[in-house]
XYZ file of N, CA and C in Angstrom:
333
model
N 141.214 210.473 116.181
C 142.644 210.206 116.104
C 142.862 209.217 114.965
N 143.927 209.450 114.205
C 144.268 208.633 113.047
C 145.629 207.978 113.272
N 145.714 206.693 112.998
C 147.000 205.998 113.002
C 147.460 205.892 111.550
N 148.725 206.188 111.335
C 149.336 206.050 110.018
C 150.262 204.845 110.127
N 149.921 203.772 109.427
C 150.688 202.535 109.494
C 151.415 202.334 108.164
N 152.739 202.369 108.203
C 153.530 202.109 107.003
C 154.233 200.781 107.187
N 153.964 199.869 106.259
C 154.558 198.543 106.284
C 155.693 198.498 105.261
N 156.836 198.000 105.714
C 158.032 197.896 104.871
C 158.358 196.418 104.676
N 158.612 196.011 103.454
C 159.037 194.653 103.130
C 160.524 194.749 102.811
N 161.345 194.068 103.634
C 162.789 194.253 103.556
C 163.530 192.917 103.454
N 164.712 192.932 102.853
C 165.553 191.734 102.882
C 166.043 191.498 104.320
N 166.089 190.257 104.747
C 166.558 189.945 106.101
C 167.994 190.409 106.330
N 168.768 190.523 105.261
C 170.167 190.935 105.392
C 170.320 192.368 105.908
N 169.274 193.185 105.778
C 169.370 194.569 106.269
C 168.505 194.802 107.503
N 167.954 193.728 108.082
C 167.024 193.871 109.211
C 167.577 194.776 110.309
N 168.740 194.454 110.816
C 169.297 195.219 111.940
C 169.492 196.690 111.562
N 170.101 196.941 110.410
C 170.353 198.322 109.982
C 169.043 199.066 109.740
N 168.056 198.391 109.136
C 166.797 199.056 108.825
C 166.019 199.385 110.097
N 165.922 198.437 111.010
C 165.208 198.690 112.268
C 165.931 199.758 113.079
N 167.252 199.727 113.086
C 168.017 200.786 113.764
C 167.697 202.147 113.155
N 167.606 202.207 111.824
C 167.273 203.465 111.143
C 165.863 203.923 111.514
N 164.902 202.983 111.554
C 163.542 203.353 111.966
C 163.557 203.970 113.355
N 164.264 203.335 114.275
C 164.290 203.794 115.678
C 165.087 205.084 115.875
N 166.217 205.209 115.190
C 167.106 206.342 115.459
C 166.870 207.545 114.547
N 166.241 207.340 113.393
C 166.068 208.429 112.438
C 164.600 208.664 112.084
N 163.957 207.649 111.512
C 162.581 207.797 111.020
C 161.628 208.244 112.136
N 161.581 207.484 113.238
C 160.632 207.811 114.317
C 160.928 209.164 114.970
N 162.184 209.443 115.371
C 162.441 210.750 115.976
C 162.139 211.920 115.038
N 162.496 211.789 113.754
C 162.218 212.875 112.817
C 160.719 213.039 112.587
N 159.984 211.931 112.586
C 158.527 212.009 112.439
C 157.929 212.808 113.599
N 158.346 212.490 114.824
C 157.826 213.200 116.002
C 158.294 214.651 116.011
N 159.566 214.881 115.645
C 160.102 216.245 115.616
C 159.378 217.142 114.614
N 158.696 216.545 113.641
C 157.936 217.343 112.669
C 156.777 218.083 113.330
N 156.345 217.589 114.499
C 155.228 218.204 115.193
C 153.867 217.780 114.650
N 153.865 216.945 113.625
C 152.613 216.517 112.983
C 152.073 215.216 113.545
N 152.957 214.353 114.048
C 152.563 213.031 114.504
C 153.203 212.737 115.858
N 152.702 211.680 116.508
C 153.214 211.309 117.826
C 153.161 209.795 118.000
N 153.664 209.343 119.111
C 153.532 207.961 119.568
C 154.008 206.901 118.570
N 155.251 206.982 118.091
C 155.710 205.973 117.130
C 155.884 204.597 117.783
N 155.523 203.568 117.040
C 155.713 202.183 117.460
C 156.192 201.398 116.240
N 157.177 200.526 116.448
C 157.700 199.694 115.371
C 157.299 198.249 115.664
N 156.829 197.548 114.635
C 156.353 196.178 114.767
C 157.061 195.268 113.761
N 157.223 194.018 114.120
C 157.580 192.991 113.146
C 156.294 192.267 112.814
N 155.995 192.108 111.541
C 154.779 191.429 111.125
C 155.057 189.938 111.114
N 154.194 189.189 111.791
C 154.359 187.747 111.915
C 153.439 187.020 110.950
N 153.950 185.955 110.322
C 153.129 185.125 109.442
C 152.743 185.848 108.173
N 151.849 185.227 107.447
C 151.355 185.837 106.220
C 152.080 185.317 105.003
N 151.457 185.471 103.880
C 152.007 184.942 102.627
C 153.218 185.722 102.131
N 153.436 186.950 102.664
C 154.564 187.748 102.194
C 155.883 187.297 102.814
N 155.827 186.424 103.831
C 157.030 185.976 104.498
C 157.790 184.972 103.651
N 159.090 185.121 103.628
C 159.957 184.179 102.940
C 161.230 184.064 103.763
N 162.069 183.083 103.473
C 163.289 182.926 104.256
C 164.237 184.123 104.157
N 164.151 184.876 103.063
C 165.105 185.960 102.873
C 164.501 187.361 102.974
N 163.204 187.460 103.267
C 162.552 188.764 103.447
C 161.648 188.740 104.667
N 161.368 189.909 105.184
C 160.452 190.051 106.314
C 159.717 191.384 106.172
N 158.682 191.555 106.963
C 157.939 192.818 106.942
C 157.963 193.448 108.322
N 158.139 194.759 108.334
C 158.179 195.559 109.542
C 157.204 196.712 109.333
N 156.513 197.111 110.388
C 155.590 198.236 110.282
C 155.969 199.317 111.281
N 155.742 200.538 110.892
C 155.919 201.679 111.792
C 154.589 202.416 111.832
N 154.122 202.678 113.033
C 152.838 203.352 113.189
C 153.030 204.616 114.016
N 152.438 205.692 113.553
C 152.415 206.961 114.285
C 150.974 207.445 114.332
N 150.701 208.410 115.191
C 149.345 208.937 115.331
C 149.295 210.404 114.940
N 148.167 210.782 114.329
C 147.912 212.182 113.967
C 146.514 212.544 114.456
N 146.276 213.816 114.749
C 144.964 214.198 115.290
C 143.811 214.102 114.288
N 144.117 214.293 112.993
C 143.067 214.272 111.973
C 143.585 213.568 110.719
N 142.670 213.183 109.846
C 143.069 212.574 108.580
C 143.848 213.573 107.727
N 143.434 214.833 107.740
C 144.153 215.856 106.972
C 145.590 215.997 107.479
N 145.773 215.993 108.798
C 147.122 216.087 109.367
C 147.940 214.854 109.014
N 147.298 213.680 109.018
C 147.983 212.435 108.664
C 148.458 212.482 107.219
N 147.596 212.893 106.330
C 147.968 212.970 104.913
C 149.045 214.027 104.688
N 148.925 215.144 105.390
C 149.923 216.210 105.287
C 151.298 215.683 105.704
N 151.354 214.955 106.825
C 152.625 214.390 107.265
C 153.146 213.372 106.244
N 152.294 212.456 105.826
C 152.706 211.397 104.894
C 153.242 211.971 103.590
N 152.567 212.977 103.047
C 152.954 213.535 101.750
C 154.095 214.543 101.860
N 154.363 215.042 103.066
C 155.429 216.026 103.281
C 156.627 215.402 103.977
N 156.621 215.459 105.313
C 157.736 214.945 106.108
C 157.986 213.457 105.852
N 156.903 212.679 105.772
C 157.053 211.242 105.516
C 157.712 210.967 104.182
N 157.376 211.756 103.173
C 157.979 211.576 101.842
C 159.485 211.838 101.888
N 159.898 212.817 102.682
C 161.327 213.110 102.826
C 162.035 211.921 103.473
N 161.419 211.342 104.497
C 162.019 210.191 105.169
C 162.085 208.976 104.243
N 161.042 208.767 103.465
C 161.057 207.644 102.526
C 162.080 207.873 101.410
N 162.300 209.119 101.054
C 163.338 209.435 100.067
C 164.715 209.091 100.632
N 164.924 209.398 101.900
C 166.182 209.030 102.558
C 166.334 207.513 102.581
N 165.246 206.808 102.886
C 165.258 205.349 102.895
C 165.660 204.822 101.518
N 165.095 205.400 100.481
C 165.401 204.964 99.114
C 166.857 205.250 98.763
N 167.376 206.387 99.231
C 168.778 206.728 98.989
C 169.699 205.688 99.630
N 169.342 205.206 100.808
C 170.186 204.250 101.523
C 170.056 202.836 100.948
N 168.806 202.380 100.727
C 168.586 200.980 100.355
C 168.022 200.781 98.952
N 167.793 201.842 98.225
C 167.295 201.716 96.858
C 165.968 200.987 96.786
N 165.821 200.159 95.771
C 164.566 199.440 95.552
C 164.462 198.149 96.348
N 165.404 197.907 97.253
C 165.341 196.667 98.033
C 164.276 196.734 99.130
N 163.785 197.937 99.456
C 162.729 198.098 100.452
C 161.461 198.553 99.743
N 160.403 197.787 99.922
C 159.088 198.156 99.398
C 158.229 198.588 100.575
N 157.226 199.437 100.321
C 156.382 199.885 101.422
C 154.987 200.222 100.910
N 154.036 200.235 101.840
C 152.718 200.793 101.585
C 152.211 201.385 102.890
N 151.336 202.373 102.777
C 150.821 203.077 103.947
C 149.309 202.922 104.014
N 148.823 202.738 105.235
C 147.392 202.632 105.503
C 147.022 203.648 106.572
N 145.930 204.359 106.347
C 145.391 205.272 107.359
C 144.315 204.523 108.127
N 144.387 204.580 109.448
C 143.440 203.867 110.301
C 142.785 204.846 111.269
N 141.465 204.814 111.352
C 140.780 205.634 112.348
C 140.739 204.852 113.651
N 141.217 205.462 114.718
C 141.229 204.806 116.017
C 139.842 204.917 116.624
N 139.244 203.772 116.914
C 137.926 203.740 117.550
C 138.157 203.526 119.034
N 137.753 204.485 119.859
C 138.008 204.348 121.298
C 137.275 203.139 121.879
N 137.922 202.490 122.838
C 137.258 201.432 123.583
C 136.299 202.101 124.552
N 135.447 201.321 125.204
C 134.515 201.888 126.171
C 135.250 202.648 127.273
N 136.390 202.115 127.710
C 137.174 202.781 128.758
C 137.715 204.111 128.245
N 138.180 204.151 126.983
C 138.699 205.390 126.398
C 137.610 206.432 126.264
N 136.417 206.017 125.793
C 135.362 206.986 125.542
C 134.774 207.548 126.816
N 134.869 206.815 127.931
C 134.335 207.339 129.192
C 135.231 208.425 129.759
N 136.490 208.477 129.312
C 137.420 209.487 129.795
C 137.353 210.755 128.963
N 136.615 210.736 127.840
C 136.561 211.911 126.978
C 135.385 212.781 127.314
């Protein structure tokens, strides 16, 4: 299982609108694509990227394989990021990380 973690660096002035968009548009459309599941939105705490006027938020979804993760990111995800750019322009920066989920002992005993 692969987690696709996209971190967004946003101005605090758009926090509410951006998080609402993640919850009401980005996450549902990601799941509706049939490529990914289990969306979770996070606020990143601490770190050198924090400033009084900006913050970082992450959205994580899961895909069954790395190929499926890349397919979603380069296809459906690109469409969603294009919509994000249309709404907020260059005020939102992002980067994506692919993470392989390593099962805990409890998880692996159930497989």
